[in-house]
PDB file of C-alpha atoms in Angstrom:
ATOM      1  CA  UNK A   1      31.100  36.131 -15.511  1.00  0.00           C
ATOM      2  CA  UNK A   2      29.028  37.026 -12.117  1.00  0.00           C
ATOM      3  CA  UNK A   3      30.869  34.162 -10.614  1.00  0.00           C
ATOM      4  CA  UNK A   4      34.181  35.472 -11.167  1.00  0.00           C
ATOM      5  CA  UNK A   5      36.675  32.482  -9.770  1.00  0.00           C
ATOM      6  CA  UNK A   6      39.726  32.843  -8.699  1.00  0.00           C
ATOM      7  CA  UNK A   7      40.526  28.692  -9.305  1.00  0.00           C
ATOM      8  CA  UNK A   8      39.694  26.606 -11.724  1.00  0.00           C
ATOM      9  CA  UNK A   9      40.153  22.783 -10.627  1.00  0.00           C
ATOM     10  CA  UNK A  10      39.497  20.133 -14.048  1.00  0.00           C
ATOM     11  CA  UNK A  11      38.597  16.671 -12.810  1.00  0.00           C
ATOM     12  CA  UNK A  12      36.218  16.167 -15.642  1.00  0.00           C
ATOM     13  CA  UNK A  13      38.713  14.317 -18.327  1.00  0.00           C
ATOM     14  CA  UNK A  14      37.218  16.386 -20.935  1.00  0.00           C
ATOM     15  CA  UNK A  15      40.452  17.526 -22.703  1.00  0.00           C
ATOM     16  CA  UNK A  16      39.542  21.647 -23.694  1.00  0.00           C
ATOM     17  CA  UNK A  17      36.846  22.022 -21.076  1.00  0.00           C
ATOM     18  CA  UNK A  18      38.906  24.945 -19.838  1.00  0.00           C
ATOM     19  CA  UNK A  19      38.510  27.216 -22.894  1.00  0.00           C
ATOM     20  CA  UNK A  20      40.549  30.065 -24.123  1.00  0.00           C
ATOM     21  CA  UNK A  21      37.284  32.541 -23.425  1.00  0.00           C
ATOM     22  CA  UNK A  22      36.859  30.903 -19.754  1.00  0.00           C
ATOM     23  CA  UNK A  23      40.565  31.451 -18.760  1.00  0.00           C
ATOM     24  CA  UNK A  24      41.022  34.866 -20.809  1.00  0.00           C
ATOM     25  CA  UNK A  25      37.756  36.202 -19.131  1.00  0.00           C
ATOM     26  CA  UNK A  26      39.540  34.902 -15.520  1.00  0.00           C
ATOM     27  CA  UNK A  27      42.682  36.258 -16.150  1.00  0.00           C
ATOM     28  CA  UNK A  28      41.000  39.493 -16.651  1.00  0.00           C
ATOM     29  CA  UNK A  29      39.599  39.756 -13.111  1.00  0.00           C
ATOM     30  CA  UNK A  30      42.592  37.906 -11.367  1.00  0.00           C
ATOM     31  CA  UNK A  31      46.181  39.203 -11.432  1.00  0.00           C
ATOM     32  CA  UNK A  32      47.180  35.280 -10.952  1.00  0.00           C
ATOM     33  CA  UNK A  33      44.724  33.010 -11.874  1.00  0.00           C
ATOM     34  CA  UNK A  34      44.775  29.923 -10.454  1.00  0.00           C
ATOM     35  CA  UNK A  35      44.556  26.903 -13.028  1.00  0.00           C
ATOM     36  CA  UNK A  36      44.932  23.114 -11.989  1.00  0.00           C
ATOM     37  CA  UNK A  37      43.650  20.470 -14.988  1.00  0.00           C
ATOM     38  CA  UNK A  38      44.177  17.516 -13.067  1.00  0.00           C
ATOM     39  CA  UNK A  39      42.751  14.839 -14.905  1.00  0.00           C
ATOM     40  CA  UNK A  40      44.986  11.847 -16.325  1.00  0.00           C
ATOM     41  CA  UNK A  41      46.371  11.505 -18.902  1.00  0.00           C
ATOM     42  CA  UNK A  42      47.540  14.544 -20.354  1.00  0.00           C
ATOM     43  CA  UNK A  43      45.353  14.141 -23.305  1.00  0.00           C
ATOM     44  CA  UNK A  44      42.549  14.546 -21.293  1.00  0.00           C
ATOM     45  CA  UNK A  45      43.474  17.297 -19.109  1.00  0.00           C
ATOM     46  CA  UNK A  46      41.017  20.387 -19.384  1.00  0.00           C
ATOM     47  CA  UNK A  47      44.237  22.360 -20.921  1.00  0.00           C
ATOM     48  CA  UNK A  48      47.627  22.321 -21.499  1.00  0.00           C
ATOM     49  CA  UNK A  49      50.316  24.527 -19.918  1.00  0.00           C
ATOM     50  CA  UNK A  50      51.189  25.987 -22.968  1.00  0.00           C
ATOM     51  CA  UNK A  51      47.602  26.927 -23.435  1.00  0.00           C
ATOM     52  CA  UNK A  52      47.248  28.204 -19.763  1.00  0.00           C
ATOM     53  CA  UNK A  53      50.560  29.951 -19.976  1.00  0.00           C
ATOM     54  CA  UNK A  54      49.550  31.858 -23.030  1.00  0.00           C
ATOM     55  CA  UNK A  55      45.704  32.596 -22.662  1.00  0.00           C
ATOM     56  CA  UNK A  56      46.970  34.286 -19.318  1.00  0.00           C
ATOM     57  CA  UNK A  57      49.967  36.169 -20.397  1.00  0.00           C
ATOM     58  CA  UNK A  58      52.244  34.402 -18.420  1.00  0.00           C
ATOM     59  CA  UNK A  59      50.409  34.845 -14.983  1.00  0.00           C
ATOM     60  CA  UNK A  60      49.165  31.620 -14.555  1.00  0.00           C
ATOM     61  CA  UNK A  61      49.638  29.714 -11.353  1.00  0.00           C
ATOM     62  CA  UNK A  62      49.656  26.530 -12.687  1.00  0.00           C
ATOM     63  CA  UNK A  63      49.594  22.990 -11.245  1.00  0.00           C
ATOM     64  CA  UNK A  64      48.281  19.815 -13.039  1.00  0.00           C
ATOM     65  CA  UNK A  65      47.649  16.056 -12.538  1.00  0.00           C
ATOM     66  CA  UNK A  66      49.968  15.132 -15.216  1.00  0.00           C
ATOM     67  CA  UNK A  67      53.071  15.627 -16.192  1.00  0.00           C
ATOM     68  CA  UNK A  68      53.396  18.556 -18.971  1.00  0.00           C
ATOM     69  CA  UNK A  69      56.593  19.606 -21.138  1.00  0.00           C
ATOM     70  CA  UNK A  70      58.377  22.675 -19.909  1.00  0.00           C
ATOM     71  CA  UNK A  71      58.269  26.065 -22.838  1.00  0.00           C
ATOM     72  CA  UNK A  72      59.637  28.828 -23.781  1.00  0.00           C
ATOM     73  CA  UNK A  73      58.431  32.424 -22.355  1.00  0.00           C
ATOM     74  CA  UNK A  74      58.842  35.692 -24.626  1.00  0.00           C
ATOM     75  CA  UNK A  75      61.814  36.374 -23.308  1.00  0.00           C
ATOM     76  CA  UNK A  76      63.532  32.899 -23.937  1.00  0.00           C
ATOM     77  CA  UNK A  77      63.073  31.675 -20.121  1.00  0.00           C
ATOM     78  CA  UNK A  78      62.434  27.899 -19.445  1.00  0.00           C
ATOM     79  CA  UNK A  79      59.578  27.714 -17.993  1.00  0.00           C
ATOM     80  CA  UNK A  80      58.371  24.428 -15.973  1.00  0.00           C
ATOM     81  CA  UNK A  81      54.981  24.040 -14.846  1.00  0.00           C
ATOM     82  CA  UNK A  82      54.387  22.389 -11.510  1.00  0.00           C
ATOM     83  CA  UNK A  83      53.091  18.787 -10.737  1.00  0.00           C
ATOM     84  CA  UNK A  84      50.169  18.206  -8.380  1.00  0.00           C
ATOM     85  CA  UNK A  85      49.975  14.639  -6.928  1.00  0.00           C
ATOM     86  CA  UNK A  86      46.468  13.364  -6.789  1.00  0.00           C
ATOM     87  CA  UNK A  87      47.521  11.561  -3.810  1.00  0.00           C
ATOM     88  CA  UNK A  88      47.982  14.969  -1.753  1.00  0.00           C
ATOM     89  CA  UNK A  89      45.899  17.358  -3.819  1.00  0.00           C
ATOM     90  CA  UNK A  90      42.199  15.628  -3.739  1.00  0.00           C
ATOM     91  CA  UNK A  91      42.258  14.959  -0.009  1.00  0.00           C
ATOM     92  CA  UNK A  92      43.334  18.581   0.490  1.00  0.00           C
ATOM     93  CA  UNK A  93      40.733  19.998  -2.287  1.00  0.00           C
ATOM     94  CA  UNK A  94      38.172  17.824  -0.202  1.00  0.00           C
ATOM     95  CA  UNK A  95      39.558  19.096   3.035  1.00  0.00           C
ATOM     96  CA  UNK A  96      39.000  22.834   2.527  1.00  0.00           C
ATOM     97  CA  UNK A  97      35.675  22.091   0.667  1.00  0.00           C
ATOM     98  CA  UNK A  98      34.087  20.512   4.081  1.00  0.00           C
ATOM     99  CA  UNK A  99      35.260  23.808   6.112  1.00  0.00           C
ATOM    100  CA  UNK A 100      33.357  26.287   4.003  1.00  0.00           C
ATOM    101  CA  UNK A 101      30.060  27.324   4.890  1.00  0.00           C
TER     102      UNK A 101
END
């Protein structure tokens, strides 16, 4: 809680590590968290999009390492959550890392 992140980036393969508390308690503080489980294979992916999707009342942005099924909002949209290649996403997440001080 005194942390208070704005991203959460899952490269731990521990499939729920990103619990409903931890990403309720974040989308309280962030109008658009930020959620990207990008461990392989989907099973072990800190959540699912559905989870994500839900636990933040739709306001997730949401990008993960693995390829997750597309669902249904409230109001009947299809909803398809994005795809981040580990090829361009790690260097990048590594990138930005080594320019903060």
């Amino acid at each position: 809680e005194a942390i208070r992140p704005t991203v959460l980036i899952g490269v731990s393969t521990v499939a729920g590590a990103f619990s409903e508390d931890i990403v309720r308690l974040m989308a309280d503080y962030n109008e658009f968290p930020i959620i990207m489980p990008l461990s392989n294979p989907t099973s072990k992916a800190e959540c699912t999009f559905e989870q994500a999707y839900k636990w933040t009342n739709g306001r997730v942005i949401f990008a993960s390492g693995s390829p997750f099924d597309p669902i249904r909002s409230v109001s009947g949209t299809l909803v398809t959550p994005a795809q981040a290649n580990n090829a361009y996403i790690f260097p990048a997440i590594g990138h930005a890392a080594s320019l903060m001080k």
